[in-house]
Amino acid sequence: MDRAFEAQKTLARLLPGINAKRWKNKSAKTEFKANLEQHFQRLFDALVELYGHHYDLHFHLDSLLNHLAAHYDANQGIKLASTDPYWYQSEKNLGMAVYVDLFAGDLDKLRQRIPYLKSLGVNYLHLMPLYLSPEGDSDGGYAVSDYRLVNPELGTNEDLKALADALHQEGMRLVLDFVFNHTSDEHRWAQAAKAGDKRYQDYYYLLEDGDEVAQYNETVREIFPTVRRGSFTWVEEVDAWVWTTFNSFQWDLNYANPEVFVAITDEMLHLASLGCDVLRLDALAFIWKQKGTVCESLPQAHTLIKAFNACLRICAPQLLFKSEAIVHPDEVNKYISVEECQLSYNPLMMALMWESLATRETKLLTASLKRSFQIPQHTRWVNYIRCHDDIGWTWDDAVAGQLGINGQDHRLFLNRFYTGQFEGSFARGVPFQMNPSNGDCRVCGTLASLTGLESAVEAKDAKAIELALRRIRLLNAINLSMTGLPLLYQGDELGVLNDHAYLDDPHKREDSRWVNRKPLTEDDFALASSVSAQGRVAEQLQQLITIRQSHAVFGSSQTEILETYNPHAFSFARIGDRERLLVIANFSEQRISIPGSITDILASIQMQDLLSGKALERDKPIVLEAYEVVWIHTKASA
Ligand code: GLC
Ligand code: GLC
């Protein structure tokens, strides 16, 4: 089949319908048509690949284009916060992820916190899902009952719009979640399915045959094994099993049905119309299932994302996608391209910074990033240390094996280290989702508690406090200097400790991720601006941010991960047109010394450590104290 020709022919058949629509806005009509002509081929290719065998694909295409056109007509007015399409590459960027209620109370109060965020340097605000969701347990909002309705406890749709406008006025970006792998079992589609409506039953994976369920379970990974074994939940109303990768009230959508693609695209466009700049594609690895496979990151998952991406190019071109794939590094990287997700979480660097802190060795971090850090032009990592979820030890076992590390054993060690079962560990973490069959588990806790601040403060041990503060600074210094957009997690900027109050809430008790989801109080903010350990956390972070935002080399530049030939040191260089930067970090409590030749990469004799303000002499060894980091900077010679 000559795809280009078929695409043209199909578009020619569909256009009269689009033209005949009643357009409110004449210029929107012209622009939309031009966008379609430019991007339709990509959309068509993806949809034919996924749904070419459906006799009614043309009907779905027609309906999709009508949705896109209606959206374009209604929202053409959405203005870009800036005209730079590559804003996400700038050194000025700093992200923060917050829960509306835990961070501020509600949307209105969050708007009042904009000056605080601004003073910190934050210009990218990710709001955890704030849509209508079931009362009680809603997986922190990740079970959506209505994509078009703000959870009334947080405010109204108008409040969200007002927040988006207020952020944009300050030059800040709004990031919302697109939770599209599943809906809650209270979503109207799920309700209709439960009521026996065949059309909506096809929106989900409902299986009547227990053997089939068993066949799928054999090859599919269990994500929440303490919630339920296997990936299916029995639904009394219809005498069938429904696919539930996560909690039993989160029903996976059936993307093998083209109608689901069209329906959810319409929901996505609604989120776009709220004025957000980035959509976080939640749990995107799970969106396509096929018997006999792991049902994660299948090729069709990529095709689907390309199709969503093409819809945005046609109708909301300012929007970017951020991938949330917390999977094997090779699979993480496959989602990253301008045709799929321009942004992606960097779970590899995240996990391996924690790994290096525990072992005081950097070989796995260095070797893994050498292999996996490079991503295509005009895409960026979103670097982070902690988030609202657990830490999963997702590195490539083959890379570990080459270094003499047994991946599985090492994961067990790290879980013990971070959950206080390893003697001498500084960390105070909590295990998450221990799998009784294979002993797998993940770790939760705040930045401060996992780096030892909690135990040190409790023991009133000044030396231990100092070391914990240095660990926090070390992680922040890497996160803020590595190529990408650094993302802070609410409370970590204040040195907030683990919060065990979730244990008293029957809806949260079983989900230890709540230990790092503390409602922030005035006291938390006050402590962080007082003379205290928390005050030092905040102060150190602010210094790093200020320096980052005032040097272009932190934005666009080439990145090279370097060998230091020292087991405790991690180093990388950033080579820009006018500036160069060499970062060296000591992951141990020992003083270490790195031969001066490492600075050759800067090709300069005028070097300064931006963090201490000291000038460096060429060829002199670089001495790093316990957990010290240097940001060696130079202006590139012409
Ligand atoms: C993502 C979210 C996590 C949630 C899951 C299911 O991984 O980060 O919090 O439990 O998706 O939506
Ligand atoms: C798994 C999933 C990830 C999700 C997490 C929630 O790691 O791969 O998407 O965020 O579970 O705990």
XYZ file of C-alpha atoms and ligand atoms in Angstrom:
662
model
C 0.000 0.000 0.000
C 1.312 3.441 -0.868
C 0.738 5.009 2.534
C 1.347 8.594 1.451
C -1.179 8.272 -1.343
C -3.734 6.551 0.901
C -3.314 9.234 3.555
C -3.916 11.966 0.993
C -6.920 10.195 -0.401
C -8.390 9.691 3.081
C -7.809 13.285 4.070
C -9.449 14.476 0.858
C -12.488 12.385 1.747
C -12.641 13.731 5.292
C -12.015 17.407 4.620
C -15.427 18.323 3.181
C -17.009 17.305 6.485
C -14.542 19.448 8.404
C -15.086 22.391 6.045
C -18.836 22.106 6.304
C -18.701 22.344 10.084
C -19.938 25.591 11.546
C -16.675 27.291 12.478
C -16.934 30.121 14.998
C -13.564 31.245 13.969
C -12.615 31.608 10.294
C -8.882 31.845 10.844
C -9.005 28.761 13.047
C -10.465 26.883 10.123
C -7.605 27.888 7.823
C -4.911 27.171 10.410
C -6.399 23.843 11.333
C -6.492 22.761 7.740
C -2.857 23.716 7.269
C -1.878 21.754 10.398
C -3.808 18.756 9.179
C -2.114 18.871 5.825
C 1.235 18.954 7.532
C 0.709 16.236 10.153
C -2.118 14.001 8.998
C 0.205 11.485 7.410
C 1.821 10.647 10.762
C -1.511 10.239 12.464
C -2.833 8.127 9.619
C 0.236 5.882 9.572
C -0.007 5.209 13.282
C -3.723 4.521 13.247
C -3.566 2.259 10.209
C -0.800 0.316 11.913
C -2.912 -0.148 15.036
C -6.404 -0.373 13.609
C -6.054 -1.033 9.871
C -7.913 -4.321 10.259
C -11.019 -2.639 11.717
C -13.745 -2.346 9.098
C -14.929 0.914 10.671
C -11.611 2.743 10.948
C -12.761 5.435 8.535
C -15.671 6.198 10.834
C -13.309 6.596 13.800
C -10.950 8.805 11.799
C -13.843 11.006 10.859
C -14.960 11.268 14.445
C -11.395 11.969 15.620
C -10.891 14.804 13.132
C -14.183 16.304 14.183
C -13.072 16.323 17.814
C -9.746 17.877 16.850
C -11.465 20.538 14.769
C -13.963 21.395 17.494
C -11.150 21.730 19.983
C -9.140 23.923 17.650
C -12.113 26.149 16.997
C -12.877 26.554 20.693
C -9.349 27.015 21.971
C -7.437 28.705 19.256
C -7.130 31.551 21.715
C -4.746 29.639 23.999
C -1.566 31.620 23.826
C 1.861 30.206 24.303
C 3.627 31.233 27.489
C 6.651 31.959 25.340
C 7.437 31.704 21.706
C 10.553 29.581 22.227
C 9.514 26.044 21.279
C 12.601 24.682 23.034
C 12.044 26.436 26.356
C 12.584 23.134 28.169
C 16.278 23.189 27.327
C 17.053 26.354 29.265
C 19.205 26.646 32.406
C 16.446 28.766 33.894
C 14.192 25.765 34.276
C 13.445 24.298 37.631
C 10.504 22.035 38.268
C 8.541 21.134 41.337
C 5.911 18.436 41.782
C 3.198 19.119 44.338
C -0.117 17.790 45.542
C -2.553 20.690 45.562
C -4.008 19.740 48.953
C -0.789 18.640 50.657
C 1.219 21.606 49.456
C -1.285 24.409 49.829
C -4.782 23.214 50.755
C -6.642 24.004 47.566
C -6.161 25.601 44.158
C -6.875 29.063 45.386
C -4.307 28.846 48.154
C -1.876 27.310 45.726
C -2.192 30.421 43.595
C -1.141 32.405 46.641
C 1.987 30.265 46.908
C 3.216 31.368 43.472
C 5.501 34.036 44.989
C 7.130 31.357 47.159
C 7.701 29.113 44.141
C 9.039 32.012 42.168
C 11.452 33.038 44.871
C 12.792 29.502 44.891
C 13.337 29.700 41.124
C 10.606 27.223 40.192
C 9.059 27.793 36.765
C 7.608 24.355 35.996
C 4.863 23.218 38.305
C 3.580 19.666 38.161
C 0.261 19.196 39.936
C -0.498 15.641 40.947
C -3.833 14.448 39.511
C -6.560 16.808 40.660
C -9.561 15.383 38.882
C -12.667 13.831 40.336
C -11.727 10.477 41.852
C -13.255 7.956 44.258
C -13.574 8.902 47.888
C -11.276 7.065 50.235
C -8.491 5.365 48.318
C -7.976 6.901 44.893
C -4.278 6.052 44.513
C -3.458 9.664 45.261
C -5.780 10.800 42.467
C -4.398 8.347 39.892
C -7.848 6.761 39.639
C -9.760 9.286 37.571
C -13.561 9.296 37.585
C -13.961 12.356 35.374
C -11.152 14.026 33.447
C -13.250 17.133 32.984
C -14.004 17.899 36.566
C -11.616 19.209 39.166
C -11.993 17.353 42.447
C -14.391 19.628 44.375
C -12.196 19.348 47.464
C -9.461 21.150 45.576
C -11.558 23.771 43.847
C -13.373 24.285 40.590
C -12.452 24.156 36.928
C -12.415 27.961 37.022
C -9.890 27.898 39.869
C -7.647 25.680 37.800
C -7.963 27.983 34.821
C -7.185 30.956 37.057
C -4.120 29.180 38.392
C -2.943 28.352 34.864
C -3.346 32.011 33.860
C -1.563 33.248 36.974
C 1.353 30.877 36.373
C 1.631 31.915 32.754
C 1.669 35.549 33.720
C 4.726 34.804 35.802
C 6.354 32.916 32.942
C 5.798 29.583 34.664
C 4.623 26.336 33.071
C 1.825 24.089 34.195
C 2.185 20.322 34.041
C -0.814 18.052 34.426
C -1.170 14.315 34.526
C -2.707 12.439 31.661
C -3.738 9.224 33.400
C -4.724 7.239 30.347
C -3.743 3.648 31.048
C -6.776 3.281 33.286
C -9.839 5.030 34.663
C -11.351 4.548 38.086
C -14.165 2.030 38.364
C -16.438 5.019 38.999
C -15.796 6.637 35.631
C -18.990 6.710 33.572
C -17.457 4.291 31.048
C -16.762 1.764 33.801
C -20.194 2.315 35.298
C -21.829 1.638 31.933
C -19.696 -1.469 31.524
C -20.819 -2.696 34.945
C -24.422 -2.007 33.990
C -23.976 -4.406 31.079
C -23.518 -1.966 28.188
C -21.560 -3.974 25.643
C -20.171 -0.886 23.954
C -18.488 0.245 27.182
C -17.463 -3.242 28.167
C -15.251 -3.053 25.086
C -13.554 -0.009 26.632
C -11.874 -2.333 29.124
C -10.434 -5.822 29.240
C -13.246 -7.907 30.619
C -12.559 -11.637 30.582
C -15.025 -14.309 31.498
C -12.627 -17.180 31.124
C -10.499 -17.863 34.212
C -7.993 -19.846 32.121
C -7.372 -16.839 29.944
C -6.787 -14.742 33.036
C -4.284 -17.312 34.245
C -2.516 -17.275 30.867
C -2.060 -13.524 31.013
C -0.967 -13.606 34.630
C 1.763 -16.034 33.742
C 3.704 -13.496 31.692
C 2.675 -10.179 33.260
C 4.637 -8.465 36.053
C 2.788 -7.770 39.278
C 3.003 -4.072 40.076
C 1.126 -3.964 43.371
C 1.464 -7.539 44.704
C 0.453 -6.592 48.240
C -2.856 -5.241 46.932
C -3.756 -8.366 45.027
C -1.991 -11.244 43.253
C -2.120 -11.184 39.452
C -3.343 -8.325 37.278
C -7.086 -8.980 37.296
C -10.003 -8.172 39.557
C -13.302 -10.022 39.736
C -16.322 -7.859 38.900
C -19.419 -9.206 40.544
C -21.896 -7.196 38.451
C -20.859 -8.760 35.160
C -19.402 -12.077 36.273
C -16.068 -11.348 34.671
C -12.492 -10.398 35.408
C -11.267 -6.922 34.562
C -7.652 -6.022 33.863
C -6.256 -3.925 36.711
C -2.499 -3.407 36.484
C -2.468 -1.243 39.619
C -5.197 -1.121 42.281
C -8.381 -3.106 41.818
C -10.368 0.105 41.337
C -8.131 1.218 38.442
C -9.450 -0.428 35.280
C -7.055 -0.627 32.348
C -8.410 0.842 29.121
C -8.561 -1.317 26.025
C -6.615 0.524 23.335
C -7.118 -2.330 20.893
C -10.523 -0.683 20.472
C -10.168 2.417 18.227
C -13.160 4.020 19.894
C -11.156 4.177 23.131
C -8.376 6.024 21.376
C -10.810 8.602 20.012
C -12.653 8.994 23.325
C -9.531 9.449 25.422
C -8.009 11.848 22.893
C -11.026 14.016 23.478
C -10.311 13.935 27.222
C -6.683 14.773 26.530
C -7.727 17.793 24.479
C -9.832 18.941 27.365
C -6.710 18.945 29.565
C -4.932 20.877 26.839
C -7.699 23.448 26.841
C -7.072 24.158 30.520
C -3.873 25.755 29.392
C -1.273 23.269 30.521
C 2.132 23.177 28.869
C 3.169 19.604 29.527
C 1.201 16.408 29.956
C 2.769 13.702 32.072
C 1.952 10.384 30.437
C 1.249 8.235 33.447
C 2.165 4.546 33.365
C 2.552 4.657 29.594
C 4.479 1.391 29.379
C 1.331 -0.614 30.131
C -1.060 0.660 27.479
C -0.919 -2.250 25.038
C -1.480 -5.898 25.909
C -0.825 -9.028 23.924
C -1.111 -12.566 25.173
C 2.155 -14.376 25.738
C 4.108 -11.167 26.261
C 5.015 -9.098 29.330
C 2.419 -6.557 28.159
C 4.845 -3.720 28.835
C 6.452 -1.417 26.295
C 5.148 -3.378 23.314
C 5.804 -1.752 19.913
C 2.131 -0.768 19.707
C 2.513 1.301 22.880
C 4.969 3.468 20.959
C 2.692 3.662 17.946
C -0.146 4.816 20.186
C 1.965 7.558 21.712
C 3.013 8.675 18.248
C -0.673 8.914 17.382
C -1.436 11.033 20.462
C 1.588 13.172 19.676
C 0.372 13.725 16.099
C -3.027 14.845 17.434
C -1.264 17.468 19.525
C 0.834 18.674 16.609
C -2.407 19.246 14.716
C -4.344 20.872 17.445
C -2.294 21.992 20.461
C 1.247 22.278 19.135
C 2.565 24.041 22.218
C 2.011 20.978 24.405
C 4.803 18.570 25.275
C 4.651 15.017 26.564
C 6.637 13.768 29.530
C 7.112 10.025 29.754
C 6.702 8.237 33.062
C 8.311 4.926 32.216
C 9.943 3.455 35.294
C 11.256 0.389 33.523
C 14.476 -1.074 32.080
C 16.723 1.771 30.823
C 16.634 0.598 27.202
C 12.846 0.701 27.297
C 12.794 4.101 29.020
C 14.875 5.566 26.205
C 12.607 4.249 23.450
C 9.816 6.622 24.495
C 12.069 9.638 24.057
C 11.896 11.398 20.697
C 10.207 14.451 19.279
C 7.628 12.114 17.727
C 6.793 10.515 21.108
C 7.808 12.207 24.363
C 10.081 15.225 24.324
C 10.623 14.848 28.067
C 11.152 11.809 30.243
C 11.781 11.070 33.861
C 15.328 9.834 34.391
C 14.763 6.879 36.729
C 18.178 5.403 35.954
C 20.190 8.328 37.271
C 17.780 8.664 40.177
C 18.145 5.057 41.299
C 21.897 4.959 40.777
C 22.576 8.114 42.765
C 20.938 6.308 45.686
C 22.898 3.177 44.849
C 26.165 5.135 44.923
C 25.282 6.750 48.226
C 24.724 3.340 49.783
C 27.834 1.666 48.366
C 30.078 4.773 48.280
C 31.041 3.514 44.813
C 30.167 5.098 41.511
C 31.067 2.442 38.965
C 27.490 1.378 38.251
C 26.319 4.982 37.958
C 29.142 5.873 35.595
C 28.886 2.767 33.414
C 25.098 2.962 33.192
C 24.955 6.627 32.263
C 27.723 6.167 29.699
C 25.461 3.640 28.047
C 22.053 5.265 28.423
C 22.298 9.003 29.008
C 22.391 10.251 25.420
C 18.966 10.995 23.968
C 17.956 12.684 20.684
C 18.297 16.358 19.905
C 15.506 18.533 21.330
C 14.541 16.000 23.958
C 15.428 16.317 27.630
C 15.636 14.288 30.781
C 13.630 15.371 33.747
C 16.156 14.671 36.487
C 14.936 13.988 39.979
C 16.024 12.573 43.301
C 12.707 11.788 44.932
C 9.113 11.922 43.765
C 5.721 10.971 45.164
C 6.368 7.295 44.352
C 8.785 4.652 45.552
C 12.365 4.094 44.391
C 12.685 1.054 42.125
C 16.150 -0.314 41.324
C 15.835 -0.217 37.548
C 19.262 -0.578 36.025
C 20.496 -2.944 33.324
C 21.693 -6.171 34.938
C 24.039 -6.818 32.024
C 25.917 -3.597 32.803
C 26.009 -4.539 36.479
C 27.235 -8.035 35.584
C 30.184 -6.649 33.651
C 31.235 -4.855 36.818
C 30.936 -8.024 38.882
C 27.667 -6.978 40.482
C 24.821 -9.485 40.682
C 21.771 -7.357 39.944
C 19.244 -9.292 41.983
C 21.448 -9.649 45.059
C 22.358 -6.009 44.835
C 18.698 -4.989 44.823
C 18.154 -7.021 47.974
C 21.115 -5.290 49.581
C 19.817 -1.829 48.644
C 16.358 -2.617 49.963
C 17.896 -3.699 53.254
C 20.195 -0.695 53.328
C 17.420 1.817 52.796
C 14.875 0.195 55.097
C 17.062 0.058 58.165
C 17.864 -3.639 58.013
C 21.522 -3.097 57.305
C 23.749 -2.314 60.229
C 25.407 1.054 60.038
C 23.006 2.422 57.437
C 22.149 6.092 57.758
C 18.821 5.682 55.925
C 15.312 5.549 57.342
C 13.181 4.213 54.512
C 10.077 2.058 54.413
C 9.587 -0.971 52.159
C 6.896 -0.829 49.472
C 5.136 -3.730 47.708
C 7.208 -6.619 48.978
C 6.441 -9.499 46.611
C 6.103 -12.674 48.656
C 6.992 -14.884 45.673
C 10.354 -13.392 44.779
C 11.261 -11.016 47.610
C 11.249 -7.996 45.273
C 10.441 -4.708 46.871
C 10.884 -0.962 46.463
C 11.707 1.808 48.929
C 9.855 4.901 50.144
C 10.945 7.893 52.192
C 11.750 11.570 51.878
C 15.070 12.908 50.678
C 15.976 13.976 54.213
C 15.035 10.684 55.852
C 16.747 8.518 53.247
C 19.976 10.516 53.418
C 20.271 10.166 57.185
C 18.960 13.491 58.449
C 16.114 11.872 60.347
C 18.285 9.461 62.315
C 20.954 12.109 62.894
C 18.531 14.730 64.208
C 16.902 12.159 66.435
C 20.271 11.140 67.857
C 21.240 14.843 68.188
C 24.504 13.813 66.585
C 26.100 16.927 65.109
C 28.601 15.010 63.019
C 25.914 12.755 61.551
C 23.746 15.816 60.812
C 26.628 17.385 58.951
C 27.135 14.253 56.856
C 23.423 14.011 56.054
C 23.365 17.652 54.956
C 26.302 16.988 52.715
C 24.577 13.992 51.160
C 21.514 16.107 50.398
C 23.667 18.804 48.877
C 25.558 16.237 46.821
C 22.375 14.821 45.293
C 20.932 18.278 44.664
C 24.191 19.433 43.098
C 24.166 16.571 40.598
C 20.487 16.941 39.879
C 20.858 20.652 39.206
C 23.945 20.430 37.031
C 23.229 17.380 34.891
C 21.758 18.066 31.455
C 18.000 18.173 31.716
C 15.219 19.795 33.627
C 15.670 19.316 37.392
C 12.503 18.447 39.271
C 12.141 18.932 43.017
C 9.534 17.135 45.035
C 7.427 19.103 47.503
C 8.873 19.215 50.998
C 12.340 18.065 49.976
C 13.306 21.709 49.541
C 12.386 22.126 53.217
C 14.155 19.017 54.487
C 10.861 17.448 55.526
C 11.185 14.085 57.282
C 9.100 10.943 56.827
C 5.523 11.243 58.011
C 3.975 8.128 59.512
C 0.497 9.569 59.988
C -0.727 7.550 56.989
C -0.684 4.466 59.193
C -3.722 5.824 61.026
C -5.736 6.231 57.849
C -7.414 2.994 56.719
C -7.351 4.195 53.085
C -3.624 4.815 53.123
C -2.249 2.385 55.643
C -1.375 -0.286 53.085
C 0.403 2.132 50.752
C 3.714 3.189 52.263
C 4.309 5.801 49.546
C 2.305 8.092 51.814
C 5.325 8.249 54.105
C 6.776 10.723 51.610
C 3.527 12.629 51.038
C 3.323 14.828 54.085
C 0.787 17.670 54.237
C 3.071 20.692 54.509
C 2.322 22.999 57.408
C 3.371 26.510 58.340
C 5.769 24.858 60.783
C 7.535 23.040 57.973
C 8.084 26.314 56.128
C 9.100 28.125 59.329
C 11.598 25.444 60.317
C 13.234 25.685 56.908
C 13.781 29.394 57.312
C 15.196 29.102 60.833
C 18.648 28.233 62.110
C 18.265 24.482 61.932
C 19.299 21.470 59.910
C 16.237 22.053 57.724
C 17.243 25.679 57.341
C 20.588 24.550 56.002
C 18.923 22.184 53.523
C 16.897 25.092 52.154
C 19.834 27.477 52.110
C 22.190 25.067 50.327
C 19.573 24.318 47.722
C 18.912 27.982 47.084
C 22.605 28.607 46.469
C 22.761 25.785 43.908
C 19.658 27.027 42.120
C 20.900 30.594 41.910
C 24.192 29.511 40.393
C 22.534 27.151 37.944
C 20.144 29.780 36.683
C 22.884 32.295 36.022
C 25.087 30.246 33.680
C 24.008 29.226 30.207
C 26.183 26.099 30.285
C 23.590 24.448 32.553
C 21.111 24.767 29.710
C 22.262 23.763 26.265
C 25.594 21.982 26.030
C 27.051 18.596 25.152
C 27.358 16.146 28.015
C 30.161 13.705 28.560
C 30.250 11.188 31.394
C 33.871 10.843 32.515
C 35.999 8.087 34.037
C 37.657 9.324 37.206
C 39.651 6.170 38.032
C 38.597 6.743 41.595
C 35.951 4.355 42.955
C 34.137 7.073 44.909
C 34.036 9.875 42.381
C 31.416 10.600 39.751
C 32.179 13.149 37.095
C 30.799 14.648 33.923
C 31.532 17.574 31.690
C 29.237 19.956 29.897
C 30.658 21.543 26.815
C 28.855 24.635 25.597
C 29.717 27.125 22.890
C 30.923 29.747 25.312
C 31.251 28.024 28.643
C 32.360 24.675 29.938
C 31.610 22.935 33.179
C 33.227 20.009 34.942
C 31.317 18.437 37.794
C 33.066 16.085 40.212
C 31.258 14.532 43.164
C 32.654 12.474 46.013
C 30.171 9.815 47.109
C 32.127 8.829 50.224
C 32.925 10.191 53.684
C 36.659 9.957 52.826
C 38.700 12.803 51.454
C 39.692 11.924 47.899
C 42.087 13.407 45.401
C 41.630 13.381 41.643
C 44.591 14.039 39.301
C 44.479 17.535 37.827
C 44.532 16.112 34.301
C 40.765 15.601 34.573
C 40.387 19.319 33.870
C 42.019 18.912 30.424
C 38.527 18.602 29.030
C 37.930 22.253 29.892
C 40.885 23.266 27.697
C 41.498 26.334 29.788
C 43.853 27.686 32.398
C 41.274 29.974 33.982
C 39.025 27.782 36.075
C 36.817 28.474 39.029
C 34.709 26.294 41.273
C 31.341 27.999 41.160
C 30.334 26.456 44.484
C 33.264 27.535 46.658
C 34.199 30.514 44.513
C 37.823 29.335 44.498
C 40.068 29.526 41.469
C 41.754 26.301 40.391
C 45.304 25.844 39.342
C 45.918 23.683 36.366
C 47.617 20.287 36.933
C 47.148 20.497 40.690
C 45.193 17.533 42.091
C 41.593 18.270 42.977
C 40.894 17.408 46.590
C 37.311 16.679 47.592
C 36.213 16.429 51.216
C 33.463 14.073 52.415
C 30.565 14.191 49.925
C 31.936 17.354 48.374
C 30.982 18.445 44.883
C 32.768 20.943 42.648
C 31.308 22.779 39.677
C 34.466 23.777 37.809
C 33.621 26.418 35.300
C 35.453 28.161 32.532
C 34.681 30.439 29.651
C 35.483 28.538 26.478
C 38.418 29.977 24.577
C 37.464 31.122 21.128
C 2.162 6.148 38.162
C 2.037 7.068 39.348
C 1.719 6.249 40.558
C 0.439 5.495 40.318
C 0.518 4.682 39.032
C -0.839 4.238 38.607
O 3.209 5.277 38.299
O 3.213 7.798 39.523
O 1.618 7.063 41.691
O 0.212 4.625 41.381
O 1.002 5.429 37.964
O -1.561 5.308 38.048
C 5.974 0.518 38.872
C 5.605 1.083 37.579
C 5.586 2.578 37.625
C 4.819 3.070 38.822
C 5.211 2.413 40.077
C 4.277 2.804 41.162
O 7.292 0.786 39.142
O 6.487 0.656 36.570
O 5.020 3.070 36.476
O 5.076 4.419 39.038
O 5.163 1.035 39.907
O 4.768 2.335 42.358
